[in-house]
Amino acid sequence: MKLAATGRAVRLAWSKRSGTAIGARLRVEARPQQQLRFQSTVVLQTPIIEHNSKTRSLEIDGKSHAIDEWTNVPPSILSFLPRNLHLRPSHPVSITRQVIERSFPSPTYTHYNDIHPIVTVAQNFDSLGFPQDHPGRSRTDTYYINKDTVLRTHTSAHEAEIFRDNKSEGYTISADVYRRDAIDRSHYPVFHQMEGSRMWDRRKVPGGDIVKAVWADLERLPKHDLEVEDPNPTIHPERNPLQGEHHSSEEVEAIAAHLKRSLEGMVVELFSRAKKAAVAAGNTNADVMEPLKVRWVEAYFPFTSPSYELEVFWQGDWLEILGCGVTKQELLINAGVPDQLGWAFGVGLERVAMLLFSIPDIRLFWSKDPRFLSQFSTMENINTFVPFSRHPSCYKDVSFWLRSSSSSAGGGLKANAQDFHENDVMEVVRDIGGDLVEDVKLTDEFTHPVSGRRSLCYRINYRSLERTLTNEEANELHNSVRERLVKKLGVELR
């Protein structure tokens, strides 16, 4: 459950590739830092973004944000704010959201789909218990508007407000999130997360009997005929412990059963549609036609215990889909709802959409090419993506020496061998090449035996999804990248 979407080694996200995190809470502000907007259908508007160098401020949607030494968010990233792919009815990310929401119907669940992505550091980190030295706080990993304000890195930035608001027994949050990250076919600086939760209140269930109430609710859930592997016990004292001071084993057995049945039902909804689409596209291979199988795997997440991952056997491979578990009671206590207990899950919408529609490159989600967008309509008509072209790649290498000494920090400032961060290179390439870059890979590194200076070589693959790039275009982009690396990172080209 590493946050592999950013390559960090800290256990933070629900799944290796989903990019979803449910935050732990050690301190919650007395009042919400930001008013939530709860519409599920909105009119999408382009934000007004102005950079005022005289007042050192950034104007976004009519609100002024001071800029300072922490500011590292480029205009290219801010331009994504109005896109809201998860709210565009015929977009594959939105269709995936709608299919998942169908498994969590109202009024039991409230769906929050329109919460502005600019949040405070307190919302994004402090209220979730992130220590001051957590790598997620670094400017190399997070887009800062200023030292107190960021583009959210996870939907959990809004969790405290939703727990306090307490509109329903359950909820889902779907939103765009932003991280400085690697460049390849499965990573993008903007992506969409979906998290969900279901709670029971000791004060409200009949007789205060949580166990009886949960099992009764479980019986009302749709049944399925999935082949499910679940070999491990619900609770294990070392691997998957009970929150003994807050929950009884009987309560956790009931909550875990409700959680698993709910998410298994979601998988049936998703992959039965994916199978239908694959067959309609002419794919009748044995691995597509065999009955759907899922398995539950013990996991560790800092915000649930016991915790599980759900894997699906799809087209010949076991694929991790999501992470989940029994919510840590400290989160609910610190949110001011100590009598509630329940479960939570998190999933990355792009990851599921890539499986559901057989989309091979995450950049395609952001394409405005009608040859891509016209292939999708509604969640009632899932179809397999048909590639409209395959354009040749154009590889270019860039080699450079890191500076031997510096007092600067990473995250976009000039860096030496000690404070250099690969995400700074990614950000330079992304800012110049945008979606014309398919991936960036470190291909060689060398430390001089005498001077101790470190040399790195990155291979950049320039490839458009929509047309053939000329060598002249690629050279122009690459020369701009080389110049920006020198100017922004202070490297010495080789």
Coordinates of C-alpha atoms in Angstrom, one line a residue:
M1 CA 0.0 0.0 0.0
K2 CA 2.8 2.3 -0.7
L3 CA 2.0 5.5 -2.4
A4 CA 3.4 4.1 -5.6
A5 CA 1.6 6.7 -7.6
T6 CA 4.3 9.0 -6.4
G7 CA 7.1 6.5 -5.7
R8 CA 7.2 7.4 -2.0
A9 CA 8.2 4.7 0.4
V10 CA 5.8 5.9 3.1
R11 CA 2.7 3.8 3.7
L12 CA 0.0 6.3 2.9
A13 CA -2.3 5.3 0.1
W14 CA -5.0 2.6 0.0
S15 CA -3.5 0.9 -3.0
K16 CA -0.3 0.6 -4.9
R17 CA -1.6 2.3 -8.1
S18 CA -4.9 3.8 -7.1
G19 CA -3.4 6.9 -5.5
T20 CA -6.1 6.9 -2.9
A21 CA -5.5 7.9 0.7
I22 CA -7.8 8.0 3.8
G23 CA -6.2 10.2 6.3
A24 CA -5.5 9.6 10.0
R25 CA -6.6 12.4 12.3
L26 CA -4.6 13.5 15.3
R27 CA -6.0 17.0 15.5
V28 CA -9.1 18.5 14.0
E29 CA -9.8 22.3 13.9
A30 CA -12.8 23.5 15.8
R31 CA -14.4 24.9 12.6
P32 CA -14.0 23.7 9.0
Q33 CA -11.2 25.4 7.2
Q34 CA -13.2 25.5 4.0
Q35 CA -16.9 25.4 3.1
L36 CA -17.8 22.3 1.2
R37 CA -20.0 22.5 -1.9
F38 CA -22.3 19.4 -2.1
Q39 CA -23.7 19.6 -5.6
S40 CA -23.5 16.4 -7.6
T41 CA -24.3 18.2 -10.9
V42 CA -22.6 21.5 -11.6
V43 CA -22.0 24.0 -14.4
L44 CA -18.3 23.8 -15.3
Q45 CA -16.6 27.1 -15.5
T46 CA -13.0 28.0 -16.4
P47 CA -11.2 29.5 -13.4
I48 CA -9.8 33.0 -13.7
I49 CA -6.1 32.7 -13.0
E50 CA -4.0 35.8 -12.9
H51 CA -0.4 36.2 -11.6
N52 CA 0.1 39.7 -10.2
S53 CA 3.8 40.2 -9.8
K54 CA 3.4 43.7 -8.2
T55 CA 1.3 42.4 -5.3
R56 CA 3.0 39.0 -5.4
S57 CA -0.3 37.2 -5.5
L58 CA -2.2 34.6 -7.5
E59 CA -5.8 35.2 -8.4
I60 CA -7.8 32.0 -8.8
D61 CA -11.6 32.1 -9.3
G62 CA -11.7 35.6 -7.9
K63 CA -9.8 34.8 -4.7
S64 CA -6.4 36.2 -4.1
H65 CA -3.6 33.9 -2.8
A66 CA -0.3 35.4 -1.7
I67 CA 2.8 33.8 -3.2
D68 CA 6.0 33.2 -1.3
E69 CA 9.1 31.0 -1.3
W70 CA 6.9 27.9 -1.1
T71 CA 5.0 28.6 -4.3
N72 CA 5.8 26.0 -6.9
V73 CA 2.5 25.4 -8.8
P74 CA 3.0 26.3 -12.5
P75 CA 0.2 27.7 -14.7
S76 CA 0.1 24.4 -16.6
I77 CA -1.1 22.6 -13.5
L78 CA -3.6 25.3 -12.6
S79 CA -5.1 25.0 -16.0
F80 CA -6.5 21.6 -15.0
L81 CA -8.7 23.0 -12.2
P82 CA -11.8 23.6 -14.4
R83 CA -11.6 20.2 -16.3
N84 CA -13.4 18.1 -13.6
L85 CA -13.4 14.9 -15.7
H86 CA -15.3 13.1 -13.0
L87 CA -18.3 15.4 -13.6
R88 CA -18.4 15.3 -17.4
P89 CA -21.3 12.9 -18.1
S90 CA -19.8 10.9 -21.1
H91 CA -16.2 10.9 -20.0
P92 CA -14.8 7.5 -19.0
V93 CA -13.6 8.8 -15.6
S94 CA -17.2 10.1 -14.9
I95 CA -18.8 6.9 -16.2
T96 CA -16.6 4.9 -13.8
R97 CA -17.6 7.1 -10.9
Q98 CA -21.3 6.7 -11.8
V99 CA -21.0 2.9 -12.0
I100 CA -19.3 2.8 -8.5
E101 CA -21.9 5.2 -7.0
R102 CA -24.6 2.9 -8.1
S103 CA -23.4 0.3 -5.6
F104 CA -23.7 2.9 -2.8
P105 CA -27.2 4.3 -3.2
S106 CA -28.8 7.2 -1.4
P107 CA -30.2 8.0 1.1
T108 CA -27.8 5.7 2.9
Y109 CA -24.9 7.3 1.1
T110 CA -24.3 11.0 0.2
H111 CA -22.1 11.6 -2.8
Y112 CA -19.7 14.6 -2.7
N113 CA -18.5 15.4 -6.1
D114 CA -17.8 19.1 -6.3
I115 CA -15.4 20.2 -3.7
H116 CA -12.8 22.9 -4.7
P117 CA -9.2 21.5 -4.9
I118 CA -7.5 24.4 -3.1
V119 CA -7.2 23.5 0.6
T120 CA -5.1 24.6 3.5
V121 CA -2.1 22.8 4.8
A122 CA -4.1 22.2 8.0
Q123 CA -6.7 20.4 6.0
N124 CA -4.4 18.4 3.8
F125 CA -1.8 17.4 6.4
D126 CA -2.3 18.7 10.0
S127 CA -5.8 17.5 10.6
L128 CA -4.8 14.1 9.3
G129 CA -1.9 13.7 11.6
F130 CA 0.9 14.0 9.1
P131 CA 4.2 14.6 11.0
Q132 CA 6.1 17.7 10.1
D133 CA 8.9 15.7 8.5
H134 CA 6.5 13.5 6.4
P135 CA 7.8 13.4 2.8
G136 CA 4.3 14.2 1.5
R137 CA 4.7 17.7 2.8
S138 CA 7.8 18.3 0.7
R139 CA 7.7 20.8 -2.2
T140 CA 9.1 18.0 -4.3
D141 CA 5.9 16.0 -3.9
T142 CA 3.1 18.6 -3.4
Y143 CA 2.0 21.7 -5.3
Y144 CA 2.0 24.7 -3.0
I145 CA 0.2 27.9 -3.7
N146 CA 1.9 29.3 -0.7
K147 CA 3.2 28.0 2.6
D148 CA -0.3 27.7 4.0
T149 CA -2.2 26.6 0.9
V150 CA -1.9 23.6 -1.5
L151 CA -3.7 21.8 -4.2
R152 CA -5.1 18.8 -2.4
T153 CA -3.1 15.6 -2.7
H154 CA -5.9 13.3 -1.6
T155 CA -9.7 13.4 -1.1
S156 CA -9.1 12.9 2.6
A157 CA -8.4 16.6 3.0
H158 CA -12.2 16.9 3.3
E159 CA -12.9 14.0 5.5
A160 CA -13.1 15.9 8.8
E161 CA -15.7 18.2 7.5
I162 CA -17.8 15.4 6.1
F163 CA -17.6 13.4 9.4
R164 CA -18.7 16.5 11.3
D165 CA -21.4 17.3 8.8
N166 CA -22.9 13.8 9.3
K167 CA -25.5 14.1 6.6
S168 CA -26.0 10.3 6.2
E169 CA -24.8 7.0 7.4
G170 CA -22.4 6.7 4.5
Y171 CA -20.7 8.8 1.9
T172 CA -18.4 8.8 -1.1
I173 CA -16.0 11.6 -2.2
S174 CA -14.9 11.8 -5.8
A175 CA -12.4 14.6 -6.7
D176 CA -9.4 15.6 -8.7
V177 CA -6.1 15.5 -6.7
Y178 CA -2.6 16.8 -7.6
R179 CA 0.9 15.5 -7.0
R180 CA 4.3 16.1 -8.5
D181 CA 5.1 12.7 -9.9
A182 CA 6.9 10.5 -12.4
I183 CA 6.0 10.6 -16.1
D184 CA 4.9 7.4 -17.6
R185 CA 1.7 5.7 -19.0
S186 CA 0.1 5.1 -15.6
H187 CA 1.1 8.4 -13.7
Y188 CA -0.2 11.9 -14.2
P189 CA 0.2 15.0 -12.0
V190 CA -3.6 15.2 -11.8
F191 CA -5.8 12.2 -11.2
H192 CA -9.1 11.3 -9.6
Q193 CA -9.7 9.5 -6.3
M194 CA -12.9 8.0 -4.8
E195 CA -13.2 7.1 -1.2
G196 CA -16.2 5.8 0.7
S197 CA -17.4 5.0 4.2
R198 CA -20.3 3.5 6.0
M199 CA -20.9 4.2 9.7
W200 CA -23.2 3.0 12.5
D201 CA -24.0 5.0 15.6
R202 CA -24.2 3.3 19.0
R203 CA -26.7 5.8 20.1
K204 CA -29.1 5.3 17.2
V205 CA -29.2 1.5 16.5
P206 CA -31.9 -0.4 18.3
G207 CA -30.8 -1.2 21.8
G208 CA -27.3 0.1 21.1
D209 CA -26.5 -3.3 19.5
I210 CA -24.1 -2.6 16.7
V211 CA -23.6 -6.3 15.9
K212 CA -27.3 -7.0 15.4
A213 CA -27.8 -3.8 13.4
V214 CA -24.8 -4.5 11.0
W215 CA -25.9 -8.1 10.3
A216 CA -29.4 -6.9 9.6
D217 CA -28.1 -4.3 7.1
L218 CA -25.9 -7.0 5.5
E219 CA -28.9 -9.1 4.8
R220 CA -30.4 -6.3 2.9
L221 CA -27.4 -6.0 0.5
P222 CA -27.7 -7.6 -2.9
K223 CA -26.3 -11.1 -3.1
H224 CA -23.9 -12.3 -5.8
D225 CA -22.4 -15.5 -7.1
L226 CA -18.8 -14.4 -7.2
E227 CA -16.0 -16.9 -6.5
V228 CA -14.4 -15.4 -3.5
E229 CA -11.1 -16.4 -1.9
D230 CA -10.8 -15.3 1.7
P231 CA -8.4 -17.6 3.5
N232 CA -7.3 -15.4 6.3
P233 CA -9.1 -14.7 9.6
T234 CA -10.9 -11.4 9.9
I235 CA -8.7 -10.5 12.8
H236 CA -5.1 -11.5 13.5
P237 CA -3.4 -10.3 16.6
E238 CA -0.1 -9.5 14.8
R239 CA -0.9 -9.1 11.1
N240 CA -4.3 -7.5 11.3
P241 CA -5.1 -6.5 14.8
L242 CA -8.4 -5.6 16.5
Q243 CA -8.8 -2.1 17.9
G244 CA -9.5 -3.8 21.3
E245 CA -10.1 -0.7 23.4
H246 CA -12.8 0.5 21.0
H247 CA -14.3 -2.6 19.2
S248 CA -15.4 -6.1 20.2
S249 CA -14.4 -8.9 17.9
E250 CA -18.1 -9.5 17.2
E251 CA -18.5 -5.9 16.0
V252 CA -15.5 -6.2 13.7
E253 CA -16.6 -9.5 12.3
A254 CA -20.0 -8.0 11.4
I255 CA -18.5 -4.7 10.0
A256 CA -15.9 -6.6 7.9
A257 CA -18.6 -8.9 6.5
H258 CA -20.7 -5.8 5.5
L259 CA -17.6 -4.1 4.0
K260 CA -16.6 -7.1 1.9
R261 CA -20.1 -7.8 0.6
S262 CA -20.5 -4.2 -0.3
L263 CA -17.3 -4.0 -2.3
E264 CA -17.7 -7.4 -3.9
G265 CA -21.0 -6.1 -5.2
M266 CA -19.2 -3.1 -6.6
V267 CA -16.7 -5.4 -8.4
V268 CA -19.6 -7.4 -9.9
E269 CA -21.1 -4.2 -11.2
L270 CA -17.8 -3.0 -12.7
F271 CA -16.4 -6.1 -14.2
S272 CA -19.6 -7.6 -15.6
R273 CA -19.8 -4.4 -17.7
A274 CA -16.1 -4.7 -18.6
K275 CA -16.6 -8.4 -19.7
K276 CA -19.7 -7.4 -21.7
A277 CA -17.6 -4.7 -23.5
A278 CA -14.7 -7.1 -24.2
V279 CA -17.1 -9.7 -25.7
A280 CA -18.8 -7.0 -27.8
A281 CA -15.3 -6.0 -29.1
G282 CA -14.7 -9.6 -30.2
N283 CA -12.5 -10.7 -27.3
T284 CA -13.7 -14.2 -26.4
N285 CA -10.4 -15.5 -25.1
A286 CA -10.6 -18.0 -22.3
D287 CA -9.3 -15.6 -19.7
V288 CA -12.1 -13.2 -20.5
M289 CA -14.8 -15.8 -20.6
E290 CA -14.0 -17.6 -17.3
P291 CA -16.1 -16.7 -14.3
L292 CA -15.0 -13.6 -12.3
K293 CA -12.9 -14.3 -9.2
V294 CA -11.9 -12.1 -6.4
R295 CA -9.7 -12.6 -3.3
W296 CA -9.1 -10.7 -0.1
V297 CA -5.6 -10.1 1.1
E298 CA -4.5 -8.9 4.5
A299 CA -3.0 -5.4 4.4
Y300 CA -1.7 -2.7 6.6
F301 CA -3.0 0.9 6.4
P302 CA -2.4 3.5 9.2
F303 CA -6.0 4.6 9.1
T304 CA -7.9 1.2 9.4
S305 CA -7.5 -1.9 11.4
P306 CA -8.0 -4.7 10.5
S307 CA -7.3 -3.8 6.8
Y308 CA -7.7 -5.6 3.5
E309 CA -6.9 -5.3 -0.2
L310 CA -9.3 -6.6 -2.8
E311 CA -7.8 -8.3 -5.9
V312 CA -9.7 -9.3 -9.1
F313 CA -8.6 -12.0 -11.5
W314 CA -9.0 -10.3 -14.9
Q315 CA -7.7 -11.3 -18.3
G316 CA -5.2 -13.7 -16.8
D317 CA -3.8 -11.6 -13.9
W318 CA -4.6 -10.8 -10.3
L319 CA -5.1 -7.0 -10.1
E320 CA -5.2 -5.0 -7.0
I321 CA -8.3 -2.8 -7.1
L322 CA -8.7 -1.1 -3.8
G323 CA -7.8 -0.9 -0.1
C324 CA -10.2 -0.9 2.8
G325 CA -10.7 -1.7 6.4
V326 CA -12.4 -1.0 9.7
T327 CA -12.0 2.8 10.4
K328 CA -9.5 3.7 13.2
Q329 CA -11.7 5.0 16.0
E330 CA -9.3 7.8 16.7
L331 CA -10.4 9.4 13.4
L332 CA -14.0 9.5 14.5
I333 CA -13.2 10.5 18.1
N334 CA -11.1 13.5 16.9
A335 CA -13.8 14.4 14.3
G336 CA -16.3 14.8 17.2
V337 CA -18.4 11.6 16.4
P338 CA -17.0 9.1 19.0
D339 CA -20.1 6.9 19.0
Q340 CA -19.8 6.0 15.4
L341 CA -17.9 3.1 14.0
G342 CA -17.7 1.5 10.6
W343 CA -15.6 0.9 7.5
A344 CA -13.9 2.8 4.7
F345 CA -12.4 2.2 1.3
G346 CA -10.4 4.0 -1.4
V347 CA -9.9 3.5 -5.1
G348 CA -8.3 5.4 -8.0
L349 CA -10.8 6.2 -10.8
E350 CA -8.3 6.2 -13.6
R351 CA -6.9 2.8 -12.6
V352 CA -10.4 1.3 -12.7
A353 CA -11.3 3.2 -15.9
M354 CA -8.2 1.9 -17.7
L355 CA -9.3 -1.7 -16.9
L356 CA -13.0 -1.0 -17.6
F357 CA -12.4 0.6 -21.0
S358 CA -9.0 -1.0 -21.9
I359 CA -7.4 2.4 -22.1
P360 CA -3.6 2.0 -22.4
D361 CA -2.3 5.4 -21.5
I362 CA -3.4 7.7 -18.7
R363 CA -2.7 10.8 -20.9
L364 CA -5.7 9.8 -23.1
F365 CA -8.1 10.8 -20.3
W366 CA -7.1 14.4 -20.8
S367 CA -7.3 14.3 -24.6
K368 CA -9.8 16.7 -26.3
D369 CA -9.6 14.7 -29.5
P370 CA -13.1 13.8 -30.7
R371 CA -11.7 10.4 -31.9
F372 CA -11.2 9.6 -28.2
L373 CA -14.2 11.4 -26.6
S374 CA -16.8 10.2 -29.1
Q375 CA -16.1 6.5 -28.2
F376 CA -17.9 6.9 -24.8
S377 CA -21.5 7.7 -24.0
T378 CA -23.1 6.5 -20.8
M379 CA -22.6 3.9 -18.0
E380 CA -25.3 1.8 -19.7
N381 CA -23.1 1.4 -22.8
I382 CA -19.6 0.5 -21.7
N383 CA -17.3 -0.2 -24.6
T384 CA -13.7 -1.2 -25.2
F385 CA -11.5 1.7 -26.3
V386 CA -10.5 1.5 -30.0
P387 CA -7.0 3.0 -30.7
F388 CA -7.4 5.6 -33.4
S389 CA -3.7 5.8 -34.2
R390 CA -0.3 4.7 -33.0
H391 CA 2.3 7.3 -33.7
P392 CA 6.1 6.7 -33.5
S393 CA 8.1 7.6 -30.5
C394 CA 11.1 10.0 -30.5
Y395 CA 13.7 9.3 -27.8
K396 CA 16.1 12.0 -26.7
D397 CA 18.7 11.7 -23.9
V398 CA 19.8 14.5 -21.5
S399 CA 22.9 14.0 -19.3
F400 CA 24.1 16.4 -16.6
W401 CA 26.3 16.9 -13.6
L402 CA 24.7 17.9 -10.3
R403 CA 26.2 20.8 -8.6
S404 CA 28.8 19.9 -6.0
S405 CA 27.5 22.3 -3.3
S406 CA 24.4 24.3 -2.6
S407 CA 22.3 25.7 0.2
S408 CA 19.0 25.5 -1.8
A409 CA 16.2 23.0 -1.1
G410 CA 14.5 20.8 -3.5
G411 CA 11.0 21.2 -4.9
G412 CA 11.9 23.4 -7.8
L413 CA 14.9 25.3 -6.6
K414 CA 18.5 24.7 -7.7
A415 CA 19.7 21.5 -6.2
N416 CA 23.0 19.7 -5.5
A417 CA 23.6 16.0 -5.2
Q418 CA 22.3 16.0 -1.6
D419 CA 19.0 17.8 -2.2
F420 CA 18.3 16.9 -5.8
H421 CA 14.9 15.2 -6.3
E422 CA 13.9 13.4 -9.5
N423 CA 10.4 15.0 -9.3
D424 CA 12.1 18.3 -10.1
V425 CA 13.3 16.9 -13.4
M426 CA 9.8 15.5 -14.1
E427 CA 8.3 18.9 -13.4
V428 CA 10.6 20.6 -15.9
V429 CA 9.9 18.1 -18.6
R430 CA 6.2 18.2 -17.9
D431 CA 6.1 22.0 -18.0
I432 CA 7.8 22.1 -21.4
G433 CA 6.5 19.0 -23.1
G434 CA 3.1 18.4 -21.5
D435 CA 1.2 15.5 -23.0
L436 CA 3.7 15.2 -25.8
V437 CA 5.9 13.3 -23.4
E438 CA 5.1 9.6 -22.9
D439 CA 7.6 8.8 -20.2
V440 CA 10.9 9.8 -18.6
K441 CA 13.4 7.2 -17.3
L442 CA 16.7 7.4 -15.6
T443 CA 19.0 5.3 -17.8
D444 CA 22.4 5.9 -16.3
E445 CA 24.1 7.4 -13.3
F446 CA 27.8 7.9 -12.5
T447 CA 29.8 9.3 -9.6
H448 CA 33.2 10.7 -10.5
P449 CA 35.9 8.8 -8.5
V450 CA 38.0 11.9 -7.8
S451 CA 35.6 14.9 -7.6
G452 CA 32.7 12.9 -6.2
R453 CA 30.3 14.7 -8.5
R454 CA 27.2 12.8 -9.6
S455 CA 26.1 12.6 -13.2
L456 CA 22.6 11.4 -14.4
C457 CA 21.2 10.6 -17.8
Y458 CA 17.5 10.6 -18.5
R459 CA 15.8 9.3 -21.6
I460 CA 12.7 11.3 -22.6
N461 CA 10.2 9.6 -25.0
Y462 CA 8.4 12.3 -27.0
R463 CA 5.2 10.8 -28.5
S464 CA 1.9 12.5 -29.3
L465 CA -1.3 10.5 -28.9
E466 CA -2.9 12.3 -31.7
R467 CA -0.3 12.9 -34.5
T468 CA 3.2 12.2 -35.6
L469 CA 5.8 14.5 -34.1
T470 CA 8.5 15.7 -36.4
N471 CA 12.1 15.4 -35.4
E472 CA 12.4 19.1 -35.5
E473 CA 9.5 19.5 -33.1
A474 CA 11.0 17.0 -30.7
N475 CA 14.4 18.7 -30.9
E476 CA 12.8 22.1 -30.1
L477 CA 11.1 20.7 -27.1
H478 CA 14.2 18.9 -26.0
N479 CA 16.4 22.0 -26.3
S480 CA 13.9 23.9 -24.2
V481 CA 14.1 21.1 -21.6
R482 CA 17.9 21.2 -21.5
E483 CA 17.8 25.0 -21.1
R484 CA 15.2 24.9 -18.3
L485 CA 17.2 22.2 -16.4
V486 CA 20.2 24.5 -16.3
K487 CA 18.2 27.5 -15.3
K488 CA 15.9 25.9 -12.8
L489 CA 18.1 23.2 -11.3
G490 CA 21.5 24.6 -11.8
V491 CA 22.9 21.5 -13.4
E492 CA 25.8 21.3 -15.8
L493 CA 25.0 19.6 -19.1
R494 CA 27.3 17.0 -20.4

